[in-house]
Amino acid sequence: MKRTILAIALVCAAAIAFAQTPERPPIKIGFMVPLSGANAQNGRDILNGFLLLLEEAGYQAGGRRIQLIVEDDEGIPAVGLTKARKLVERDQVHMMGGPLLASSAYAIAPYIHAQQIPMVYPVASGDDLTQRRRSKWIVRTGYTSSQPNHPFGEYAYHTLGHRRIATIALDYAFGWESVGGFERTFLEQGGQITKKLWVPLSVHDFAPYLAQVSRDLDAVYVLFIGRTALQFLRQYQEYGLKDRVPVIGMGTTTDEHVLPAMGDEAIGVTTALHYSGALDTPANRTFSAAYRARFKRVPSYYSESMYSGGKWLLTAIEALKGNVENRDVLLDAIRQAQPTGLPRGPVTIDEYGNPVENIYVRRVERVNGVLQNTVIATLPNVSQFWKYNPVDYLKQPLYAR
Amino acid sequence: MGARRLTLLVVLALLVIAAPFVLSSYWVGLLTEVAILAILAMSLDVLLGYTGLPSLGHASLFGVAAYAVALLSTRYGMNFWTCVFAGLVVGTLASAVIGLIVSHVRDVYFLMITLAIGMVLWGLSYRWIPVTGGDNGLSGIPSLEVHAGLPFAGPTAFYYVTLVVFALSAGAMVLLVRSPFGLTLRGIRENEGRMKSLGFNTWLHCYLSFIVSGFFASVAGVMWAYYNGFVSPTYLDLTASSELFLMVTLGGPATLVGPVLGAGMIVLLKNVMSAYTARWLLILGTVYIVAILTAPKGVWNLGSRRSA
């Protein structure tokens, strides 16, 4: 009798143990952006978007728990590489996301390629990351610097009716590539760029540049970020130029990371980007409301970048039912993931690993007392190569000053 | 140097050699970083600690050598020894040219001129886009193991190569500062007027010290280029130069061991701390302040009653 009871107990115990499939270890996602230094706020926005997405997913996908490991790359390329090494070699992450700056992105790309870690680049927009120096392990879910500017050059000529333009932009690769893309299509339509001014990142006074803006121009194309955007538009108005020469430019100039700090000087500025916080679609309304509720801030394009970029990762994990250990299979799943309901609208990834997406022409307006980037035109399905043949496009050198 | 310190050094050396057998590749990578930056910090110590010339542009010499390696290996496909040699020659030549300008001045003037020249070289790396790739830098430098045709590859192999380079450089610098030449440098630091009246050509000594320092900075630059596989203007910028300055002053100037310690402390503190807390900058700042208050002559000089 005793023996039978023991046997039954053993069988029961075995059955219980069997029924409880051992829980699989969490999927590790490594993430790096600048969280200190001059770009800390933009980095924080990117991280916040990702946090929101993971919270909505309950830190779970494909039946596995997700562990997020965040590192601060300080916006310094060599530090970024050290952090990437830490995430890959010490934390053994399955996949990665980040960084913010193109210089950091270029620095870690060869390492990511050698280590074969699938990675999404949500923001870094250096053209060559998905063009002449691309890696199959890197999928960009953001944009190339010239991507919004190719269609915007044509739009400025035909719809805005500008013929003679001067450009004032920050003097680094992001500025060169953006202005380069705009210049190319604008000139092809027959427009004229009278002057190209380059402003160092450390600029504190725009007077020497504004003095060179001729008042008979049709428009000034500008590219700034953060503090420089704020100061430029303010000084532009003080110089009495605002009512004489309209300002157009790259979307970062009036992006929501800096727009709430601006005043009337920003009204009327027309820019191009693949997102606007004021984009009036159900998906963006939901995202925007959730983001405001969680972080008490308006979402910027940085916030949206990794909310959407993270969806490629989560969709791939779901598709693989959490079996992310085989990196080739994981990479394919990320490239083939077609996440829907993105705040910025429909996106597909081209064979070079860069999105084909809508570009929005936005104009700053005051609605209910608050400044916003009202979308005045949607330019659909814009590729990084615009209307050019990719093979011919890649034979040309990268846009430079 | 007391017997206690000597034993400490020997134990440390054994630990460092045994490290790859115990530690993961990530930690080996960090130690490699420490070793390379330690060479650089020691090279600054020759100038700052022994000669008494505070340079705030030292990272630019390091960067120039790194750029030479990057350019020759990626754009012109040169072989390993050409790249290494060119890196050392270009870095040393740059310091020879800059040294002509800066060796005339002392103290805060030296600080300002080296700062300015450092900014000029940084500007060159940032703006001479066809050559340097500008802000994006140059990537795709082949790994040292492959480029040199070594039979081994991976972080451990690179670590041991770095250790050998470190040992050779450190040995050479120790010999240098103990030689009559090194003693003269210390004399100039303490009282240049007296050295002059004793018949020493103090300008020449300062000039040579600058070149020697530039040579070892180039050694570190070459290693750094191979270690990271890319170069960017941040190698040369003021942040890099001042962090280097901190390594030397935190560890203890005019000791050569101090800067190694300083490099180790800063690299490890930064990377270990930031893995656990987002507030690591606060902790690092506190460490600096505590170090300045309790060990104004550097951590290595804590025990000794007189410095150097």
XYZ file of C-alpha atoms in Angstrom:
709
model
C 0.000 0.000 0.000
C 2.718 2.369 1.024
C 4.540 1.611 -2.182
C 1.510 2.321 -4.358
C 0.992 5.690 -2.695
C 4.637 6.531 -3.207
C 4.424 5.507 -6.855
C 1.316 7.610 -7.418
C 2.954 10.571 -5.729
C 6.006 10.189 -7.926
C 3.926 10.016 -11.082
C 1.988 13.095 -10.015
C 5.170 14.984 -9.298
C 6.586 14.005 -12.658
C 3.387 15.070 -14.402
C 3.436 18.449 -12.705
C 7.057 18.966 -13.546
C 6.354 18.009 -17.142
C 3.353 20.260 -17.504
C 5.371 23.266 -16.429
C 7.524 23.836 -19.464
C 10.621 25.535 -18.168
C 10.348 29.270 -18.736
C 12.675 30.409 -21.484
C 15.243 33.043 -20.561
C 14.319 36.580 -21.575
C 15.092 38.058 -24.962
C 17.720 40.737 -24.490
C 17.529 43.934 -26.504
C 20.522 46.263 -26.301
C 19.850 49.937 -26.786
C 22.227 52.901 -26.951
C 21.656 56.636 -27.343
C 23.326 59.709 -25.852
C 21.830 60.246 -22.392
C 24.425 62.802 -21.324
C 26.038 65.663 -23.216
C 24.602 68.043 -25.792
C 22.253 65.503 -27.371
C 20.892 64.035 -24.150
C 17.333 65.364 -24.581
C 16.953 63.930 -28.075
C 18.390 60.635 -26.845
C 15.907 60.630 -23.976
C 13.035 61.164 -26.454
C 14.155 58.144 -28.476
C 14.389 56.015 -25.348
C 10.986 57.201 -24.114
C 9.320 56.106 -27.348
C 10.849 52.663 -26.973
C 9.831 52.438 -23.311
C 6.256 53.312 -24.254
C 6.171 50.569 -26.877
C 7.606 47.969 -24.501
C 5.219 48.973 -21.734
C 2.272 48.617 -24.103
C 3.574 45.164 -25.010
C 4.028 44.339 -21.327
C 7.733 43.645 -21.937
C 6.684 40.486 -23.673
C 6.659 39.206 -27.249
C 6.374 35.793 -28.843
C 5.694 34.262 -25.431
C 9.012 35.412 -24.013
C 9.900 38.119 -21.572
C 11.892 41.048 -22.956
C 14.798 42.556 -21.097
C 15.894 45.999 -22.220
C 19.504 47.004 -21.539
C 20.144 50.709 -22.011
C 23.581 52.290 -22.446
C 24.639 55.926 -22.738
C 26.940 56.455 -25.733
C 27.549 60.127 -24.807
C 27.368 61.049 -28.489
C 31.058 60.114 -28.806
C 31.825 57.478 -31.466
C 34.596 55.679 -29.536
C 32.386 55.493 -26.440
C 29.577 54.143 -28.610
C 31.842 51.359 -29.823
C 32.828 50.460 -26.254
C 29.153 50.340 -25.278
C 28.288 48.218 -28.294
C 31.037 45.807 -27.258
C 29.632 45.719 -23.754
C 26.110 44.977 -24.979
C 27.258 42.247 -27.354
C 30.078 40.569 -25.424
C 29.052 41.020 -21.825
C 25.265 41.190 -21.933
C 24.987 38.887 -24.980
C 22.037 40.760 -26.424
C 20.042 39.148 -29.207
C 19.411 42.350 -31.098
C 20.124 46.053 -30.821
C 18.662 49.504 -31.418
C 20.232 52.994 -31.626
C 22.234 55.262 -31.874
C 21.325 58.928 -32.457
C 24.320 60.446 -34.224
C 25.500 59.375 -37.655
C 29.136 59.552 -36.507
C 28.448 56.959 -33.800
C 26.439 54.904 -36.281
C 29.323 54.776 -38.775
C 31.739 53.895 -35.979
C 29.833 50.861 -34.709
C 28.617 49.558 -38.092
C 31.759 47.472 -38.895
C 31.642 45.927 -35.420
C 27.929 45.086 -35.671
C 28.597 43.616 -39.099
C 31.481 41.473 -37.827
C 29.549 40.285 -34.771
C 26.406 39.638 -36.847
C 23.971 41.272 -34.479
C 20.689 42.372 -36.083
C 20.279 46.056 -35.333
C 17.787 48.804 -36.132
C 18.942 52.397 -36.632
C 15.932 54.511 -35.707
C 17.421 57.993 -36.174
C 21.015 58.091 -37.456
C 20.474 59.421 -40.959
C 23.924 59.432 -42.590
C 23.106 58.573 -46.230
C 25.860 56.024 -46.686
C 24.725 53.832 -43.790
C 22.236 52.290 -46.191
C 23.982 53.256 -49.403
C 27.670 52.983 -50.171
C 28.725 51.580 -46.783
C 25.682 49.484 -45.891
C 25.641 46.268 -43.867
C 22.977 43.628 -44.163
C 22.845 43.385 -40.353
C 21.700 46.970 -40.031
C 18.114 47.876 -40.852
C 17.383 51.562 -40.766
C 13.853 52.389 -39.688
C 14.370 56.163 -39.789
C 15.398 57.990 -42.945
C 18.403 59.268 -44.878
C 19.249 62.944 -44.519
C 18.585 63.633 -48.177
C 15.381 61.558 -48.297
C 12.864 64.262 -47.234
C 14.815 66.887 -49.157
C 14.676 65.366 -52.638
C 10.877 65.718 -52.922
C 10.946 68.939 -50.925
C 13.236 70.557 -53.505
C 10.654 69.907 -56.207
C 7.822 70.940 -53.905
C 9.565 74.237 -53.118
C 9.910 74.968 -56.818
C 6.493 73.921 -58.072
C 4.059 74.331 -55.200
C 5.701 77.028 -53.074
C 6.833 78.748 -56.263
C 10.346 79.617 -55.055
C 13.028 80.332 -57.678
C 15.960 81.929 -55.841
C 16.996 80.502 -52.495
C 19.929 80.774 -50.085
C 20.741 78.016 -47.590
C 21.958 78.329 -44.002
C 22.740 75.024 -42.334
C 24.760 73.459 -39.554
C 28.216 72.545 -40.720
C 28.354 68.761 -40.430
C 27.398 65.707 -42.429
C 23.680 65.954 -41.573
C 23.607 69.508 -42.919
C 25.663 68.746 -46.026
C 23.569 65.738 -47.027
C 20.256 67.479 -46.389
C 21.209 70.611 -48.311
C 22.798 68.424 -51.007
C 19.558 66.517 -51.572
C 17.492 69.703 -51.664
C 19.934 71.473 -53.963
C 19.996 68.603 -56.436
C 16.274 68.433 -57.145
C 15.701 72.174 -56.791
C 18.370 72.930 -59.394
C 17.080 70.192 -61.686
C 13.705 71.932 -61.756
C 15.402 75.183 -62.762
C 15.719 76.840 -59.368
C 18.740 78.821 -58.303
C 20.729 78.641 -55.064
C 22.432 81.976 -54.622
C 24.484 81.228 -51.533
C 25.255 78.333 -49.226
C 26.218 79.350 -45.688
C 27.581 76.864 -43.154
C 27.312 77.510 -39.458
C 29.511 75.745 -36.883
C 27.699 73.664 -34.262
C 29.077 75.917 -31.542
C 27.464 79.055 -33.035
C 26.163 81.675 -30.606
C 25.438 84.643 -32.829
C 23.816 84.434 -36.246
C 24.415 88.073 -37.172
C 27.308 87.397 -39.595
C 25.121 84.953 -41.494
C 21.904 86.943 -41.448
C 23.771 89.959 -42.782
C 24.430 87.957 -45.928
C 20.769 87.169 -46.571
C 19.621 89.284 -49.482
C 16.090 90.627 -49.077
C 15.044 89.905 -52.632
C 15.318 86.129 -52.187
C 12.214 83.957 -52.528
C 13.079 81.929 -49.429
C 15.857 80.790 -47.107
C 16.390 77.074 -46.584
C 17.622 76.339 -43.055
C 18.699 73.307 -41.056
C 19.087 73.547 -37.292
C 18.482 71.439 -34.205
C 17.685 72.195 -30.582
C 19.255 75.377 -29.210
C 20.496 76.557 -32.608
C 16.986 76.288 -34.099
C 15.575 78.317 -31.233
C 18.183 81.067 -31.500
C 18.189 81.242 -35.278
C 14.448 81.791 -35.702
C 14.404 84.365 -32.904
C 17.275 86.325 -34.426
C 15.806 85.975 -37.911
C 12.725 87.777 -36.696
C 14.745 90.430 -34.849
C 16.532 91.228 -38.086
C 13.182 91.987 -39.697
C 13.643 89.180 -42.193
C 10.665 87.092 -41.127
C 8.110 89.137 -43.072
C 10.390 89.645 -46.080
C 11.917 86.245 -46.818
C 10.016 83.098 -45.822
C 11.880 80.284 -44.052
C 11.713 76.727 -45.348
C 13.928 73.847 -44.375
C 14.625 70.531 -42.755
C 12.036 69.223 -40.292
C 14.398 69.128 -37.320
C 14.357 72.955 -37.265
C 10.786 73.010 -35.968
C 10.635 69.491 -34.570
C 8.571 69.041 -31.422
C 11.722 68.573 -29.302
C 12.191 72.339 -29.560
C 8.856 73.691 -30.861
C 7.188 74.139 -27.415
C 9.998 76.544 -26.474
C 9.410 78.717 -29.554
C 7.157 81.723 -29.983
C 5.520 83.524 -32.880
C 8.838 83.674 -34.732
C 8.270 80.044 -35.750
C 4.844 80.572 -37.295
C 4.801 79.982 -41.021
C 8.083 78.063 -41.196
C 7.603 75.265 -43.722
C 9.670 72.103 -43.396
C 9.793 68.494 -44.573
C 10.148 65.312 -42.524
C 8.693 61.804 -42.345
C 6.716 62.617 -39.197
C 4.795 65.398 -37.525
C 3.458 65.383 -33.981
C 0.284 66.944 -35.421
C -0.202 64.265 -38.076
C -3.952 63.687 -38.067
C -4.299 59.924 -38.346
C -5.908 57.528 -35.840
C -2.581 55.774 -35.233
C -0.772 59.012 -34.450
C -3.602 60.381 -32.318
C -3.456 57.239 -30.161
C 0.333 57.328 -29.939
C 0.448 61.034 -29.206
C -2.154 60.770 -26.436
C -0.408 57.804 -24.825
C 2.975 59.526 -25.029
C 1.688 62.754 -23.499
C -0.026 60.842 -20.706
C 3.121 58.869 -19.901
C 5.872 61.491 -20.261
C 4.007 64.847 -20.018
C 5.627 65.985 -23.269
C 4.636 66.331 -26.901
C 6.120 63.483 -28.944
C 8.891 64.595 -31.290
C 10.082 62.719 -34.339
C 12.760 61.258 -32.050
C 10.044 59.866 -29.771
C 8.251 58.276 -32.677
C 11.464 56.860 -34.142
C 12.031 54.049 -31.705
C 8.336 53.518 -30.947
C 8.087 52.526 -34.594
C 11.607 51.096 -34.881
C 10.926 48.832 -31.922
C 7.892 47.463 -33.750
C 10.172 45.854 -36.325
C 11.887 44.008 -33.507
C 8.674 42.991 -31.737
C 6.969 41.924 -34.968
C 9.963 39.756 -35.823
C 9.984 38.192 -32.347
C 6.269 37.427 -32.650
C 6.754 35.892 -36.091
C 9.489 33.610 -34.725
C 7.406 32.792 -31.615
C 10.295 34.012 -29.521
C 12.947 31.745 -31.051
C 15.472 34.467 -31.744
C 18.642 32.479 -31.159
C 19.412 31.937 -34.846
C 20.658 35.312 -35.995
C 20.255 34.765 -39.730
C 16.638 33.773 -39.229
C 16.131 36.722 -36.875
C 17.632 39.148 -39.398
C 15.341 37.837 -42.127
C 12.353 38.159 -39.821
C 13.240 41.775 -39.017
C 13.703 42.635 -42.677
C 10.444 40.948 -43.614
C 8.470 42.356 -40.688
C 5.788 44.694 -41.915
C 4.543 46.379 -38.762
C 1.242 48.168 -39.229
C -0.360 51.058 -37.429
C 2.831 53.130 -37.230
C 2.213 56.717 -36.101
C 4.028 58.082 -39.160
C 2.007 56.047 -41.685
C 2.810 53.092 -43.947
C 6.479 52.081 -44.271
C 8.250 49.373 -46.246
C 11.955 48.559 -46.072
C 13.830 48.540 -49.400
C 16.483 45.974 -50.306
C 19.207 48.334 -49.066
C 17.680 48.351 -45.600
C 16.137 51.828 -45.689
C 12.464 52.778 -45.384
C 10.229 53.854 -48.245
C 7.778 56.153 -46.507
C 5.644 59.277 -46.659
C 7.323 62.637 -46.449
C 5.195 65.339 -44.903
C 5.439 69.019 -45.694
C 4.558 70.764 -42.448
C 3.864 74.399 -41.645
C 4.051 75.773 -38.119
C 0.689 77.119 -36.942
C -0.780 78.106 -33.626
C -3.774 75.930 -32.860
C -5.634 76.453 -29.558
C -2.714 78.546 -28.378
C -0.111 75.858 -29.015
C 2.391 75.702 -31.861
C 2.215 72.613 -34.038
C 3.556 71.286 -37.346
C 0.380 71.194 -39.415
C 0.729 68.826 -42.355
C -0.004 70.727 -45.552
C 1.046 68.067 -48.053
C 1.776 64.359 -48.042
C 4.371 63.136 -50.548
C 3.794 59.383 -50.595
C 6.235 56.457 -50.917
C 9.495 58.359 -51.014
C 12.586 56.183 -51.420
C 16.115 57.137 -50.414
C 16.938 57.220 -54.131
C 13.931 59.435 -54.964
C 13.203 58.993 -58.686
C 16.740 58.056 -59.608
C 18.040 54.613 -60.533
C 19.751 53.200 -57.409
C 22.722 51.837 -59.356
C 23.454 55.182 -61.005
C 22.731 57.025 -57.785
C 25.317 55.013 -55.854
C 27.985 55.751 -58.470
C 27.845 59.408 -57.536
C 29.769 60.655 -54.522
C 28.057 61.332 -51.213
C 26.639 64.843 -50.842
C 29.254 67.131 -49.279
C 29.576 70.847 -48.671
C 60.188 53.481 -5.050
C 59.769 51.370 -1.941
C 59.780 47.577 -1.817
C 56.066 47.536 -1.047
C 55.301 49.394 -4.245
C 57.566 47.120 -6.245
C 55.734 44.004 -5.009
C 52.457 45.709 -5.802
C 53.655 46.333 -9.352
C 54.812 42.742 -9.837
C 51.515 41.358 -8.551
C 49.641 43.753 -10.842
C 51.728 42.678 -13.832
C 51.016 38.993 -13.146
C 47.307 39.725 -12.785
C 47.304 41.640 -16.048
C 49.012 38.790 -17.908
C 46.646 36.197 -16.480
C 43.528 38.302 -17.046
C 42.324 36.808 -20.380
C 42.167 33.330 -18.817
C 39.680 34.509 -16.234
C 37.807 37.411 -17.795
C 35.305 37.562 -20.640
C 36.151 39.219 -23.933
C 34.376 42.398 -22.855
C 36.677 42.892 -19.873
C 39.712 42.009 -21.952
C 38.579 44.724 -24.371
C 38.331 47.245 -21.548
C 41.803 46.319 -20.305
C 43.118 46.794 -23.844
C 41.587 50.253 -23.833
C 43.233 50.989 -20.492
C 46.637 49.836 -21.755
C 46.491 51.997 -24.890
C 45.283 55.076 -23.058
C 47.920 54.420 -20.391
C 50.660 54.731 -23.030
C 49.093 58.020 -24.079
C 48.795 59.257 -20.492
C 52.429 58.342 -19.775
C 53.525 60.225 -22.880
C 51.757 63.306 -21.563
C 53.371 62.729 -18.187
C 56.832 63.096 -19.740
C 55.751 66.559 -20.813
C 53.448 67.598 -17.995
C 54.953 65.828 -15.010
C 58.668 65.737 -15.777
C 59.200 68.824 -17.932
C 56.426 70.886 -16.363
C 54.807 71.779 -19.668
C 51.013 71.428 -19.416
C 49.663 70.510 -22.838
C 45.948 70.761 -23.583
C 46.360 69.583 -27.158
C 48.081 66.300 -26.608
C 45.236 64.188 -27.972
C 45.742 65.825 -31.371
C 49.154 64.166 -31.833
C 47.561 60.853 -30.941
C 44.781 61.585 -33.418
C 47.135 62.559 -36.240
C 48.873 59.171 -36.008
C 45.517 57.363 -35.906
C 44.354 59.245 -39.009
C 47.562 58.350 -40.850
C 46.965 54.654 -40.182
C 43.301 54.926 -41.159
C 44.017 56.754 -44.415
C 46.809 54.485 -45.571
C 45.074 51.238 -44.668
C 41.607 52.040 -46.004
C 42.188 54.333 -48.961
C 45.552 53.147 -50.222
C 45.523 49.547 -48.995
C 49.055 49.774 -47.624
C 50.553 46.861 -45.718
C 50.772 46.666 -41.963
C 54.330 47.811 -41.373
C 53.981 50.755 -43.762
C 50.879 51.868 -41.863
C 52.491 51.520 -38.458
C 55.678 53.219 -39.570
C 53.809 56.030 -41.303
C 51.611 56.552 -38.254
C 54.648 56.910 -36.012
C 56.528 59.133 -38.461
C 53.578 61.422 -39.173
C 52.773 61.791 -35.473
C 56.384 62.457 -34.551
C 56.854 64.897 -37.442
C 53.724 66.750 -36.394
C 55.090 67.080 -32.873
C 58.456 68.205 -34.251
C 56.776 70.987 -36.199
C 54.427 72.011 -33.387
C 57.274 71.753 -30.896
C 59.169 74.470 -32.818
C 56.326 76.841 -32.049
C 55.436 75.881 -28.501
C 58.837 75.194 -26.921
C 59.477 78.908 -26.477
C 56.733 79.421 -23.947
C 55.964 78.113 -20.466
C 53.124 77.667 -18.025
C 49.742 79.074 -18.932
C 51.024 80.331 -22.297
C 52.064 76.804 -23.177
C 48.601 75.653 -22.159
C 46.908 78.216 -24.388
C 49.068 77.613 -27.455
C 48.763 73.837 -27.287
C 45.017 74.275 -26.804
C 44.852 76.450 -29.916
C 46.976 74.110 -32.022
C 44.920 71.169 -30.837
C 41.781 72.967 -31.996
C 43.368 73.693 -35.378
C 44.198 70.012 -35.897
C 40.725 69.047 -34.744
C 39.268 71.545 -37.215
C 41.400 70.026 -39.943
C 40.070 66.531 -39.233
C 36.536 67.887 -39.115
C 36.616 70.066 -42.207
C 39.089 68.457 -44.622
C 36.312 66.168 -45.759
C 37.797 64.617 -48.935
C 40.684 63.252 -46.873
C 39.330 62.716 -43.371
C 35.668 61.997 -44.076
C 34.747 64.909 -41.803
C 32.337 64.300 -38.978
C 31.654 60.725 -40.113
C 35.308 59.766 -39.811
C 36.961 56.855 -41.580
C 35.948 53.302 -40.795
C 36.968 49.909 -42.121
C 40.516 49.752 -40.787
C 41.458 46.051 -40.968
C 41.917 44.275 -37.657
C 45.506 44.276 -36.474
C 45.737 40.490 -36.343
C 44.685 40.089 -39.973
C 46.649 43.073 -41.222
C 49.863 41.968 -39.537
C 49.319 38.359 -40.584
C 49.355 37.016 -37.040
C 48.433 33.360 -36.566
C 46.021 34.316 -33.771
C 42.993 36.574 -33.842
C 40.439 38.002 -31.470
C 40.401 40.248 -28.419
C 42.910 38.153 -26.458
C 45.514 38.250 -29.224
C 45.112 42.002 -29.561
C 45.353 42.348 -25.800
C 48.725 40.612 -25.658
C 50.055 42.645 -28.583
C 48.985 45.766 -26.724
C 50.647 44.525 -23.528
C 53.941 44.031 -25.361
C 53.728 47.499 -26.896
C 52.809 48.884 -23.503
C 55.739 47.175 -21.774
C 58.218 48.401 -24.404
C 56.893 51.969 -24.314
C 56.711 52.093 -20.528
C 60.231 50.671 -20.234
C 61.593 53.203 -22.711
C 59.927 56.087 -20.899
C 61.156 54.929 -17.497
C 64.714 54.749 -18.847
C 64.293 58.164 -20.404
C 63.133 59.940 -17.266
C 65.919 58.349 -15.210
C 68.619 59.242 -17.733
C 70.662 62.427 -17.399
C 68.354 63.867 -20.050
C 65.332 63.130 -17.857
C 67.036 64.649 -14.826
C 67.699 67.784 -16.832
C 64.018 67.931 -17.707
C 63.162 67.812 -14.009
C 65.695 70.518 -13.390
C 64.019 72.708 -15.978
C 60.680 72.062 -14.320
C 62.016 73.110 -10.928
C 64.095 76.107 -11.941
C 64.730 76.903 -15.567
C 66.862 79.956 -14.877
C 69.321 77.954 -12.818
C 69.555 75.236 -15.480
C 70.264 77.899 -18.072
C 73.024 79.439 -16.018
C 74.517 75.969 -15.581
C 74.899 75.892 -19.333
C 71.993 73.694 -20.388
C 70.185 74.502 -23.585
C 66.740 74.451 -21.989
C 64.894 75.238 -25.217
C 66.391 72.198 -26.905
C 65.544 70.007 -23.937
C 61.938 71.147 -23.943
C 61.756 70.673 -27.702
C 63.142 67.133 -27.523
C 60.820 66.315 -24.644
C 57.888 67.454 -26.775
C 59.004 65.233 -29.675
C 59.537 62.189 -27.451
C 56.155 62.738 -25.915
C 54.649 63.070 -29.391
C 56.300 59.832 -30.485
C 54.735 57.812 -27.661
C 51.393 59.525 -28.236
C 51.690 58.288 -31.835
C 52.337 54.745 -30.596
C 49.071 54.951 -28.676
C 47.331 56.506 -31.693
C 48.375 53.654 -33.985
C 47.133 51.077 -31.475
C 43.886 52.985 -30.946
C 43.170 53.110 -34.680
C 43.608 49.350 -34.931
C 41.670 48.678 -31.756
C 38.584 50.669 -32.763
C 38.773 50.085 -36.502
C 37.756 53.666 -37.197
C 38.905 57.230 -36.593
C 36.818 60.310 -35.981
C 37.428 63.951 -35.048
C 36.454 63.176 -31.427
C 39.905 61.561 -31.008
C 41.447 65.018 -31.306
C 38.961 67.253 -29.596
C 39.304 69.222 -26.414
C 37.249 66.708 -24.426
C 39.771 64.005 -25.298
C 42.730 66.227 -24.405
C 41.254 67.277 -21.094
C 40.257 63.749 -20.131
C 43.859 62.777 -20.775
C 45.003 65.660 -18.590
C 42.698 64.342 -15.855
C 44.163 60.852 -16.115
C 47.645 62.209 -15.453
C 46.712 64.583 -12.648
C 44.359 62.116 -10.984
C 46.917 59.310 -11.026
C 49.881 61.458 -10.053
C 52.117 63.455 -12.407
C 55.862 62.805 -12.663
C 55.514 59.174 -11.620
C 54.676 57.368 -14.916
C 52.831 54.784 -12.789
C 50.285 57.362 -11.739
C 49.023 58.069 -15.273
C 48.584 54.318 -15.848
C 46.550 54.172 -12.679
C 44.610 57.254 -13.739
C 43.818 55.781 -17.149
C 42.660 52.570 -15.516
C 40.522 54.353 -12.972
C 38.785 56.591 -15.470
C 38.099 53.928 -18.104
C 36.905 51.341 -15.595
C 34.894 53.780 -13.483
C 33.102 55.105 -16.550
C 32.233 51.746 -17.983
C 31.455 49.820 -14.827
C 29.422 52.599 -13.295
C 27.358 53.388 -16.366
C 26.254 49.751 -16.552
C 24.586 50.027 -13.156
C 23.299 53.569 -12.917
C 22.237 56.366 -15.204
C 23.694 58.815 -12.669
C 27.267 57.667 -13.241
C 28.397 61.180 -14.162
C 27.539 62.297 -10.634
C 29.657 59.527 -9.150
C 32.558 60.263 -11.482
C 32.382 63.939 -10.555
C 32.385 63.068 -6.872
C 35.428 60.853 -7.349
C 37.292 63.736 -9.015
C 36.420 66.140 -6.225
C 37.364 63.683 -3.492
C 40.612 62.917 -5.302
C 41.513 66.600 -5.578
C 40.720 67.214 -1.910
C 42.433 64.170 -0.449
C 45.165 63.473 -2.985
C 46.083 66.752 -4.685
C 49.314 65.237 -5.995
C 47.557 62.209 -7.426
C 46.553 58.838 -6.103
C 49.972 57.252 -6.628
C 51.658 59.950 -4.534
C 49.294 59.409 -1.600
C 51.747 57.327 0.428
C 54.937 59.240 -0.273
C 55.900 62.331 1.681
C 57.612 64.046 -1.209
C 56.485 63.846 -4.794
C 58.640 62.420 -7.597
